[in-house]
GROMACS .gro file of C-alpha atoms in nm:
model
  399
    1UNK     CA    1  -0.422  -2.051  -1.525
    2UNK     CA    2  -0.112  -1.920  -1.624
    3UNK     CA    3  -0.238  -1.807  -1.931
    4UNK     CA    4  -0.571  -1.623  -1.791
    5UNK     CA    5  -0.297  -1.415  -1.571
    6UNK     CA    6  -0.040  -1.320  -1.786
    7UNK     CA    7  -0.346  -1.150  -2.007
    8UNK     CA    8  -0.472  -0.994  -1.721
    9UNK     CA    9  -0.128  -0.835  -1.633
   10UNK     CA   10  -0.075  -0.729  -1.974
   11UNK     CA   11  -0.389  -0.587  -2.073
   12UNK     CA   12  -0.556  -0.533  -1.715
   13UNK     CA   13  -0.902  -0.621  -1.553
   14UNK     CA   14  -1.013  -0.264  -1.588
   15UNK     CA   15  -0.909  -0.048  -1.270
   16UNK     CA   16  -0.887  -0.395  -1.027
   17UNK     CA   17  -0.620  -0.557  -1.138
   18UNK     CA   18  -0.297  -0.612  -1.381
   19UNK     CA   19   0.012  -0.405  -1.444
   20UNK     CA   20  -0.034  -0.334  -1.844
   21UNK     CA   21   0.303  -0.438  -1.885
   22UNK     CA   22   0.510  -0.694  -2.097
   23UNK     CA   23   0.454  -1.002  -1.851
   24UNK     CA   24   0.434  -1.345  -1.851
   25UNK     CA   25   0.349  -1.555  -1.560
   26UNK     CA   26   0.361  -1.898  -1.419
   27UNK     CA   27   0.381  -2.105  -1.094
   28UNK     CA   28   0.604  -1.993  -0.840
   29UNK     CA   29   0.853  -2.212  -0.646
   30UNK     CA   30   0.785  -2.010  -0.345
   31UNK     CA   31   0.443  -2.166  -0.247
   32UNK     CA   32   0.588  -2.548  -0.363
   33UNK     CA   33   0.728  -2.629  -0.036
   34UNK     CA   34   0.411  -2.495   0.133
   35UNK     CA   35   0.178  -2.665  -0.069
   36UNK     CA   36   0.314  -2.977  -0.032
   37UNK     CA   37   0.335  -2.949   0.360
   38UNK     CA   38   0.002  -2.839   0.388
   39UNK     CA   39  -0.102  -3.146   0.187
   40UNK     CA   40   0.084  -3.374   0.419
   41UNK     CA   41  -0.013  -3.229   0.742
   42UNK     CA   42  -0.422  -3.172   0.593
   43UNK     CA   43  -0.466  -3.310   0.290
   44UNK     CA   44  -0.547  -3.117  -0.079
   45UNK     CA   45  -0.894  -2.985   0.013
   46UNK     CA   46  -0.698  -2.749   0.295
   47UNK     CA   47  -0.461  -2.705   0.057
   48UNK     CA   48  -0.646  -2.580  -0.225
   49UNK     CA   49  -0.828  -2.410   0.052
   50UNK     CA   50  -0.554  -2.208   0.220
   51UNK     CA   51  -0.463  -2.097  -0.102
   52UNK     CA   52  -0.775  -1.929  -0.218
   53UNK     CA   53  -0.808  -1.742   0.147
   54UNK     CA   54  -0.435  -1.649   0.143
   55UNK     CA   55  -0.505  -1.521  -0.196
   56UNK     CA   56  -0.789  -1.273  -0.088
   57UNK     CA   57  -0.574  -1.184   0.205
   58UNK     CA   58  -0.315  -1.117  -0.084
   59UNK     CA   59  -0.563  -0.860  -0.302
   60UNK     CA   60  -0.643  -0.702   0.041
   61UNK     CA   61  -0.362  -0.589   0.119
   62UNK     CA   62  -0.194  -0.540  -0.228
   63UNK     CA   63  -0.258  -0.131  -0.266
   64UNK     CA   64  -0.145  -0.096   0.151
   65UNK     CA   65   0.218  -0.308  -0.001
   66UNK     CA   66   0.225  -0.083  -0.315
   67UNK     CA   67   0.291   0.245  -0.060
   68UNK     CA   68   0.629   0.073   0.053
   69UNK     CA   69   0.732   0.108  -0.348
   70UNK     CA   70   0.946   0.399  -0.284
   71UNK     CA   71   1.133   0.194  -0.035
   72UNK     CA   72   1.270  -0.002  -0.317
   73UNK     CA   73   1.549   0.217  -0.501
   74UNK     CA   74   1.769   0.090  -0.771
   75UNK     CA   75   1.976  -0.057  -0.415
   76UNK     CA   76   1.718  -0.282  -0.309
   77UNK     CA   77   1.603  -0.373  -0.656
   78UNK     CA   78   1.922  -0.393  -0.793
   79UNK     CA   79   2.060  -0.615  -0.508
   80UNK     CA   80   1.713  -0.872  -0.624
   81UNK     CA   81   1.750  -0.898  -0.976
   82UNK     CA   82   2.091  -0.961  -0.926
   83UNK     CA   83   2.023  -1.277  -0.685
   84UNK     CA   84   1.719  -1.346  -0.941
   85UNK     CA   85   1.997  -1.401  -1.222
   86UNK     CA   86   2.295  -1.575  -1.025
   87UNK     CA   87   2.018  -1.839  -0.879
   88UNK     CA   88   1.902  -1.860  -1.206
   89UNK     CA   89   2.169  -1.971  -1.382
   90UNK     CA   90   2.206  -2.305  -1.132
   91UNK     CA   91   1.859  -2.427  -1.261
   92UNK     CA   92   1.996  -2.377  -1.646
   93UNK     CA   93   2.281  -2.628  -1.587
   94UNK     CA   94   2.038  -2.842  -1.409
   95UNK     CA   95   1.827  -2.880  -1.711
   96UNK     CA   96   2.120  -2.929  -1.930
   97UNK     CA   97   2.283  -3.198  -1.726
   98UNK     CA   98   1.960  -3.345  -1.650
   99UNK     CA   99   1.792  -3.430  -1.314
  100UNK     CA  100   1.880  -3.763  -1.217
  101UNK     CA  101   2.260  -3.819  -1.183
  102UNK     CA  102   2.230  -4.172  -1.165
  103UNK     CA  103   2.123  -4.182  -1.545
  104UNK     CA  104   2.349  -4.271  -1.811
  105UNK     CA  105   2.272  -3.945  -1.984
  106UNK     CA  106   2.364  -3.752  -1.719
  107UNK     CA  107   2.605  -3.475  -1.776
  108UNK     CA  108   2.665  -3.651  -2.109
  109UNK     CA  109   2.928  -3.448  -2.364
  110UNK     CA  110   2.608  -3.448  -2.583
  111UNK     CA  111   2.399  -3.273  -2.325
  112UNK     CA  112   2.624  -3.010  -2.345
  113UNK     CA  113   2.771  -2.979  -2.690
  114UNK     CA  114   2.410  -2.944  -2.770
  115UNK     CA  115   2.317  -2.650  -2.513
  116UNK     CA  116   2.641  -2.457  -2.615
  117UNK     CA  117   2.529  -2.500  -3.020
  118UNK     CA  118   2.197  -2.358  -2.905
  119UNK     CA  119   2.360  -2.046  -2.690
  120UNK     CA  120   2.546  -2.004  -2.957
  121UNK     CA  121   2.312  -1.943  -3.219
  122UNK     CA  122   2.123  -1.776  -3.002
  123UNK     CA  123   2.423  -1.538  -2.924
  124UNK     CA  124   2.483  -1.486  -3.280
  125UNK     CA  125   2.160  -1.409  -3.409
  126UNK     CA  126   2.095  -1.152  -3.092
  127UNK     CA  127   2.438  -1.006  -3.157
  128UNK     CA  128   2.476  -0.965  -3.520
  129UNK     CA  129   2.114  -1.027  -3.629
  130UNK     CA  130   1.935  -0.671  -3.779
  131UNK     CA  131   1.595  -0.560  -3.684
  132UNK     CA  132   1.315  -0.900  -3.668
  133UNK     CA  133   1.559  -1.140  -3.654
  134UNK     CA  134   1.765  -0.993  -3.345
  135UNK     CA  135   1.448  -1.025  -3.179
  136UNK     CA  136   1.384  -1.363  -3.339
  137UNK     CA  137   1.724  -1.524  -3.173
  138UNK     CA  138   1.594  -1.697  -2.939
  139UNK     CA  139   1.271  -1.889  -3.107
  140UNK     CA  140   1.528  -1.943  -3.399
  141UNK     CA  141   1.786  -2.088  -3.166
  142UNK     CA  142   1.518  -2.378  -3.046
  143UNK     CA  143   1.406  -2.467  -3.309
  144UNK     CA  144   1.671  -2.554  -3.440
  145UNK     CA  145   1.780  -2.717  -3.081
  146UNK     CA  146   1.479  -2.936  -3.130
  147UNK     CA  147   1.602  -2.981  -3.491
  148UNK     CA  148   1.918  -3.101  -3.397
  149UNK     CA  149   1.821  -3.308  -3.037
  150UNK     CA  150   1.529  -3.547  -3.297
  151UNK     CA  151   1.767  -3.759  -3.447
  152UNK     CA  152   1.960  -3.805  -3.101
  153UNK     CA  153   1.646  -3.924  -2.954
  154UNK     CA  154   1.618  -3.661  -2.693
  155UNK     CA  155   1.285  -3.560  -2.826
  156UNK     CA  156   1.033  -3.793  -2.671
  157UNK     CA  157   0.699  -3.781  -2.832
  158UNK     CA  158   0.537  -4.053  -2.659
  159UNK     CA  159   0.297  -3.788  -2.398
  160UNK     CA  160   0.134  -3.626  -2.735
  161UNK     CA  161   0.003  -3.963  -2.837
  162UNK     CA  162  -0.133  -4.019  -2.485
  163UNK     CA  163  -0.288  -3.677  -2.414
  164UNK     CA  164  -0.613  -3.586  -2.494
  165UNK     CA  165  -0.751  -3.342  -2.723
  166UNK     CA  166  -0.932  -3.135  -2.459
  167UNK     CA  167  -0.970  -3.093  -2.102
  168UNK     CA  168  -1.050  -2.821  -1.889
  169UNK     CA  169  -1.040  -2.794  -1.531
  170UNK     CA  170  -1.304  -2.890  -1.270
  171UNK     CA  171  -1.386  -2.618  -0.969
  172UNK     CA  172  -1.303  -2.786  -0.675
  173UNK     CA  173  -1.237  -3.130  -0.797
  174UNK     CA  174  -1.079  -3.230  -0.488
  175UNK     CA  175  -1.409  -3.177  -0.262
  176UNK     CA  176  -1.515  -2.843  -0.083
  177UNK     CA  177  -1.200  -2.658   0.032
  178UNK     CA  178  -1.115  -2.621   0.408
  179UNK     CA  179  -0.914  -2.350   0.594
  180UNK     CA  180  -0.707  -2.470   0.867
  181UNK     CA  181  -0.589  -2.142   1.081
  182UNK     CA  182  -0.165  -2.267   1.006
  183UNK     CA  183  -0.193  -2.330   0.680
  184UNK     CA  184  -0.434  -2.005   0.548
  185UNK     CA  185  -0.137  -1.834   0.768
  186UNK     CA  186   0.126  -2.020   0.530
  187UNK     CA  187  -0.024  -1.902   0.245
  188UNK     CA  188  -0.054  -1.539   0.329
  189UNK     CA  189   0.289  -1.532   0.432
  190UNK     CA  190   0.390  -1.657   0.093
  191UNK     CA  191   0.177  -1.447  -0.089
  192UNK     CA  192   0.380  -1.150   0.079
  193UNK     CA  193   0.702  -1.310  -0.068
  194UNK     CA  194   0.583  -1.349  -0.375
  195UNK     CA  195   0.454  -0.943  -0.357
  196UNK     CA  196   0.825  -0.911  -0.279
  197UNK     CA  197   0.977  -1.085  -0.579
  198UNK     CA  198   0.687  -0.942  -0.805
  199UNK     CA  199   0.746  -0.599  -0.677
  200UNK     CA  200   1.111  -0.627  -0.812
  201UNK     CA  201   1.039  -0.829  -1.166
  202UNK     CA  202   0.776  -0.538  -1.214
  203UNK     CA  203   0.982  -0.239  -1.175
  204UNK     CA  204   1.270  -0.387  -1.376
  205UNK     CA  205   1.002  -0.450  -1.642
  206UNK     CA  206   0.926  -0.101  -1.641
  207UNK     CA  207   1.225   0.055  -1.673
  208UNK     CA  208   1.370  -0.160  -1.937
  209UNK     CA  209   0.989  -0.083  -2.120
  210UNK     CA  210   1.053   0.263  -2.064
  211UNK     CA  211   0.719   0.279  -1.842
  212UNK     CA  212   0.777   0.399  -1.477
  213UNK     CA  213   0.556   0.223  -1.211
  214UNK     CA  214   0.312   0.430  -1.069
  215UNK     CA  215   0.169   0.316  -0.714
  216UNK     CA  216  -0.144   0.210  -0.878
  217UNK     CA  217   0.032   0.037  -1.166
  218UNK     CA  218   0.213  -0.186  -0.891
  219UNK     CA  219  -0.093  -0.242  -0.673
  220UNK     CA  220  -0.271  -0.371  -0.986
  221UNK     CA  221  -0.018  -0.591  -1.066
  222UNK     CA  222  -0.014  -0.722  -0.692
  223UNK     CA  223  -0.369  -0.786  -0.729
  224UNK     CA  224  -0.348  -0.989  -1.035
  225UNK     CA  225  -0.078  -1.203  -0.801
  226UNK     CA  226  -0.408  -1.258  -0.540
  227UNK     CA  227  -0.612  -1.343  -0.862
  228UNK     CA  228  -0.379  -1.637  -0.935
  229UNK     CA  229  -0.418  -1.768  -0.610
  230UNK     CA  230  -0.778  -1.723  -0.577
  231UNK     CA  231  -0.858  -1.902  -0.917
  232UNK     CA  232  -0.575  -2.149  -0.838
  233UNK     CA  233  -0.776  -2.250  -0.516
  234UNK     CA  234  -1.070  -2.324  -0.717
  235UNK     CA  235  -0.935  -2.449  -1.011
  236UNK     CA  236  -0.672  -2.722  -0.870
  237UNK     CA  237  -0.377  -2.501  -0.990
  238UNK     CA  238  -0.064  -2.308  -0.842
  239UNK     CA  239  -0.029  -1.951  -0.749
  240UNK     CA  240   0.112  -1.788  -1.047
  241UNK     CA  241   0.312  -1.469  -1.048
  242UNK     CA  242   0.551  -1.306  -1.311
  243UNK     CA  243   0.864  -1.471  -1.445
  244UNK     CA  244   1.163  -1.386  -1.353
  245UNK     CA  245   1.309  -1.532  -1.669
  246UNK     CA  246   1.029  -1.251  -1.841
  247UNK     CA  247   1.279  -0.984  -1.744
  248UNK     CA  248   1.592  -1.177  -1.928
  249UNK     CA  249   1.340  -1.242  -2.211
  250UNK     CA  250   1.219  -0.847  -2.250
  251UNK     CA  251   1.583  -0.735  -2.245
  252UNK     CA  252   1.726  -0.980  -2.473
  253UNK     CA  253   1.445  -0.957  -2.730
  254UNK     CA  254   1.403  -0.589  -2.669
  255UNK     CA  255   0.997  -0.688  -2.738
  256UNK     CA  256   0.810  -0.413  -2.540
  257UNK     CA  257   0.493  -0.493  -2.636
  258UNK     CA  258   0.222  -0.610  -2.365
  259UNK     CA  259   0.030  -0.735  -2.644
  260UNK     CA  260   0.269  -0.919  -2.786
  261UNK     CA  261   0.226  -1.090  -2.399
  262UNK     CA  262  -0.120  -1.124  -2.388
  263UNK     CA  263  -0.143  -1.307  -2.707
  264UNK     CA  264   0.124  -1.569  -2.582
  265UNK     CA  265  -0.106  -1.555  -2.249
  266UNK     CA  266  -0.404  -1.680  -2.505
  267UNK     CA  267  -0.190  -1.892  -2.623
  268UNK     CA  268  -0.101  -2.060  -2.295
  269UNK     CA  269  -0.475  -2.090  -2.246
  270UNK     CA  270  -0.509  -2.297  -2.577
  271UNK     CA  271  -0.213  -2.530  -2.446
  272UNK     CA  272  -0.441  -2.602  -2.130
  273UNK     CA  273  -0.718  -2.664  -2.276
  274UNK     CA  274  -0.544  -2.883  -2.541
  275UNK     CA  275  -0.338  -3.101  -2.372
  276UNK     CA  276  -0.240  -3.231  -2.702
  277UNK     CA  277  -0.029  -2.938  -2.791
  278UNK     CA  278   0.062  -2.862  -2.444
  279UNK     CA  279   0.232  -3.204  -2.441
  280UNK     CA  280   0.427  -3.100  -2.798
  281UNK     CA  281   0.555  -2.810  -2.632
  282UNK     CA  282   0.659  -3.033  -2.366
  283UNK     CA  283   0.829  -3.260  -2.563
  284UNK     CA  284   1.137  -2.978  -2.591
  285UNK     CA  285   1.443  -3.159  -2.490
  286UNK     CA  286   1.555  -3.006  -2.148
  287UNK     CA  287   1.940  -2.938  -2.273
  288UNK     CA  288   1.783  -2.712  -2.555
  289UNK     CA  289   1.563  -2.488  -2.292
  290UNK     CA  290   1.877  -2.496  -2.108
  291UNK     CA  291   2.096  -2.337  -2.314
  292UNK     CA  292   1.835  -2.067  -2.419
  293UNK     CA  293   1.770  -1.996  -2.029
  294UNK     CA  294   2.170  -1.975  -1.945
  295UNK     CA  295   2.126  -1.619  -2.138
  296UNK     CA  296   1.844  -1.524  -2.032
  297UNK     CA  297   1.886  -1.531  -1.686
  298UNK     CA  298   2.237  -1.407  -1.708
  299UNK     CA  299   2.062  -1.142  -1.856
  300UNK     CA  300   1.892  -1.064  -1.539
  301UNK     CA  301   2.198  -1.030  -1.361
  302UNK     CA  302   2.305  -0.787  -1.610
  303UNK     CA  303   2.015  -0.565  -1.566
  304UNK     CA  304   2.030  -0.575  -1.156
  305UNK     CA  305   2.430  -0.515  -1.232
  306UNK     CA  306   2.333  -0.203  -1.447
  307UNK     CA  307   2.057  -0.095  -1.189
  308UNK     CA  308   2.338  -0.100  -0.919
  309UNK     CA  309   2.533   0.171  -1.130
  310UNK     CA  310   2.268   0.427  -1.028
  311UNK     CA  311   2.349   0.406  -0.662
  312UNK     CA  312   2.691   0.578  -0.514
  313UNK     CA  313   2.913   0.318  -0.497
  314UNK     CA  314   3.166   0.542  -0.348
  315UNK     CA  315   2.957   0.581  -0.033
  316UNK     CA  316   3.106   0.310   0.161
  317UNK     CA  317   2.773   0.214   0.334
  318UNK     CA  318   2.582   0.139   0.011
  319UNK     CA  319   2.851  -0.114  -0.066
  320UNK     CA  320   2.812  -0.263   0.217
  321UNK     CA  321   2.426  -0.279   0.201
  322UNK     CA  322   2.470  -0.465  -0.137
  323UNK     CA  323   2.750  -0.659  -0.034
  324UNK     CA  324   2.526  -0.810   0.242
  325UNK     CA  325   2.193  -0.829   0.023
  326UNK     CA  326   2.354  -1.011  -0.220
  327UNK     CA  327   2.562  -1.222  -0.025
  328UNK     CA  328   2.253  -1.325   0.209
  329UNK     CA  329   2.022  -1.372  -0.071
  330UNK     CA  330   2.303  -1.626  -0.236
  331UNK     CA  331   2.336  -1.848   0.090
  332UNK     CA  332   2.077  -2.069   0.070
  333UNK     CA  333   2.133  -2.122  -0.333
  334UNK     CA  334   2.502  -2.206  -0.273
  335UNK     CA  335   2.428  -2.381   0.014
  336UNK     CA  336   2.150  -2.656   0.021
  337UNK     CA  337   1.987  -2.776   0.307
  338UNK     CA  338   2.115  -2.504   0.517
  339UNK     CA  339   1.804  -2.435   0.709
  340UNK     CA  340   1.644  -2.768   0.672
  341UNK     CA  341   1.609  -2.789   1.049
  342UNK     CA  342   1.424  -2.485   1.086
  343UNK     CA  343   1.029  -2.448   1.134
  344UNK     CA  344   0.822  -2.510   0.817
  345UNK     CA  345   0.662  -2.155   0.804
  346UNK     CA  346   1.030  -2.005   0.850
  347UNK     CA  347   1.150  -2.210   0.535
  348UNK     CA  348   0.924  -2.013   0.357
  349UNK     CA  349   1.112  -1.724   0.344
  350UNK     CA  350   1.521  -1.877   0.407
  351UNK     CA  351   1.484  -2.142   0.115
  352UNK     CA  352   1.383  -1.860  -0.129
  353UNK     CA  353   1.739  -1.644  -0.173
  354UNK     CA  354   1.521  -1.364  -0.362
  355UNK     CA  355   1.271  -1.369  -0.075
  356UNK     CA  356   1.619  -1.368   0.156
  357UNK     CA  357   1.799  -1.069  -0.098
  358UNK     CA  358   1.449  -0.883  -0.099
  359UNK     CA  359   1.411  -0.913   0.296
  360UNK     CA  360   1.742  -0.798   0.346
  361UNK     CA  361   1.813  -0.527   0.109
  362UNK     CA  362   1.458  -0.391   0.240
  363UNK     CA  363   1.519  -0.363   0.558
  364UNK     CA  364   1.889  -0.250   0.553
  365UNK     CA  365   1.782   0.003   0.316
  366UNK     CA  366   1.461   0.172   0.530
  367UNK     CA  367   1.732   0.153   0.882
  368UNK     CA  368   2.024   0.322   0.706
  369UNK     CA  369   1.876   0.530   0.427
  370UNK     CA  370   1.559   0.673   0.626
  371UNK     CA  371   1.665   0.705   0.929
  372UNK     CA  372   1.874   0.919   1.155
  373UNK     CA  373   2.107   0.633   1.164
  374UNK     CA  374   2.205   0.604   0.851
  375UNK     CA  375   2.353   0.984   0.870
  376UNK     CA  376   2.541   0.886   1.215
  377UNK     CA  377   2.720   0.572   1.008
  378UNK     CA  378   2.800   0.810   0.746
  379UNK     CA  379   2.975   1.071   0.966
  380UNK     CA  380   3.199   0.770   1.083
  381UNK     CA  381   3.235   0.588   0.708
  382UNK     CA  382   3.312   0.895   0.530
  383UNK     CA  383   3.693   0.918   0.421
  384UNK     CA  384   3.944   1.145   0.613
  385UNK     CA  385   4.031   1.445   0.491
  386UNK     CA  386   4.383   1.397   0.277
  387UNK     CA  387   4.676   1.522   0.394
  388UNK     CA  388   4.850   1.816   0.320
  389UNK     CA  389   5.148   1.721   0.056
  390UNK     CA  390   5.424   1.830   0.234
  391UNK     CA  391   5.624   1.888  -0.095
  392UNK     CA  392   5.389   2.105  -0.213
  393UNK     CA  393   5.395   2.445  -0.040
  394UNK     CA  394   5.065   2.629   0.118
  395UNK     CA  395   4.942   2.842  -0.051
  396UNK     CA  396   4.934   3.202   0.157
  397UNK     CA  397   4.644   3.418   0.109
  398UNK     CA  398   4.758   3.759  -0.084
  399UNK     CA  399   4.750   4.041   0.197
   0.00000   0.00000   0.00000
């Protein structure tokens, strides 16, 4: 599914849907908490259900969310990708520790050492590399992380063996879906978070592809979003929607290319319909993607850093709209569990610190940037005039 997407958003589906630019998509941890409450409280077929509905709600009202585009400046955008990064980087170290901590490989020295060797090259080759292999830096530095993690026995083969050559999915293997009024209005209000989070990836795509969004270009792109979730309904899948690591991986690379995309969408295709070679690519010890992903989404930050430097810091009430964005959208990162006790449908949004840093920055942005208000807190937040040296004399005008 992920595959079918990502060429849609980098080619297009004529005028209906995709972005045409350098994207790659997959499943979004947005609509995993959702999904699996809906399951518990209905069962799959409402699941799979809800999703397809909440994805045509999504394509409905994907060119109506495009308008608000020019409510996201480089503040608000800049204040997302920077969130997008910094929570990022916490799921890097988690895949080069490892995931259970009582494990005796847990946070092992070897873990590491082999992460950093893998940064490294990549860092070097990036750095000092010329022309193809700059952009090669990455895909050089795992495979020779896989190189390296065989002989320690961190590369576990044992899934290709198992999986079968081919398999493709079954429409509605689950039985006919069902659309339970809480759950299609779950799904709709993740599908406007994930517009949110897309809306941000997509215009930090195309600036750093040199390809300004147009409103059409975004709505496009939204659609393809609904697509996912559609087909996902009816295929058993997830609702997919563009990578943030994509943005790391188009800056680092400095690969513009949307074909260059679509064929690694085919290619994503193949590995689902040949679970064979999707269980190869698999088999790539977590430590190795780890160290890889610590750049790239430290890249991210980077970029929403950089897109910051276009707004006037000195304006005292931007600064505090990003200091709040940013420091909202990290709460629930840094903080786990924090609003555990709060309805199901409200987790949606305040377990998701881009959702949070999107939410925030948006709104903050439209009350004191387009409003009257905004120009009554900067008559009080603007700095006094200076005082008069009194060592220096005034100057008297020549009569």
């Amino acid at each position: 599914m992920a595959g079918i997407i990502t060429v849609v958003q980098s080619l297009g589906l004529g005028k209906l849907a995709g972005a045409r630019l350098p994207i790659v998509t997959g499943a979004t941890f947005v609509a995993m908490s959702p999904m699996i409450l809906i399951t518990k409280d209905y069962g799959l077929q409402a699941m799979y259900g809800s999703m397809l509905l909440g994805g045509v709600i999504g394509i409905a009202l994907a060119w109506p969310f495009a308008s608000i585009v020019r409510f996201f400046p480089p503040l608000v955008s800049g204040s997302v990708l920077t969130v997008v990064g910094i929570s990022l980087i916490g799921v890097a170290g988690g895949l080069i520790v490892g995931s259970d901590p009582k494990a005796a490989t847990f946070a092992a020295p070897s873990r590491i050492a082999l992460a950093a060797g893998v940064l490294a090259i990549a860092v070097l080759f990036t750095v000092l590399g010329r022309g193809v292999w700059s952009q090669l830096g990455i895909l050089i530095a795992l495979i020779v992380g896989v190189a390296v993690a065989a002989p320690m026995g961190l590369v576990k083969l044992d899934g290709v063996s198992k999986a079968a050559w081919f398999g493709a999915p079954h429409p509605f293997h689950f039985g006919a879906p069902q659309f339970p009024i809480t759950a299609v209005v779950a799904m709709a209000i993740v599908m406007a978070v994930v517009f949110a989070e897309s809306t941000a990836s997509m215009l930090a795509i195309g600036e750093i592809a040199g390809k300004p969004l147009s409103r059409g270009d975004l709505a496009r792109g939204l659609v393809g979003d609904g697509l996912s979730a559609v087909l996902g309904g009816l295929l058993n899948s997830f609702v997919d929607t563009i990578f943030n690591q994509n943005v790391g991986a188009v800056a680092s690379t400095r690969v513009y290319s949307r074909y260059v995309t679509a064929v690694s969408g085919a290619i994503l295709v193949l590995l689902g319909l040949v679970p064979r070679f999707g269980a190869l690519v698999a088999a790539v010890p977590q430590p190795v993607i780890g160290g890889v992903g610590l750049m790239l989404f430290a890249t991210i930050s980077v970029i929403g850093i950089d897109t910051l430097r276009k707004v006037d810091l000195s304006d005292r009430l931007n600064l505090t709209l990003i200091a709040v964005s940013i420091g909202v959208g990290l709460v629930p990162v840094l903080t786990k569990g924090m609003f555990d006790k709060f309805p199901s449908s409200a987790q949606i949004l305040l377990n998701s610190g881009i959702s949070l840093a999107a939410a925030t920055a948006f709104t903050l942005n439209l009350i004191f940037n387009h409003t009257g208000i905004g120009d009554m807190a900067r008559g009080t937040t603007k700095p006094a005039p200076a005082e008069p040296d009194p060592e220096t004399p005034e100057t008297v005008p020549a009569t």
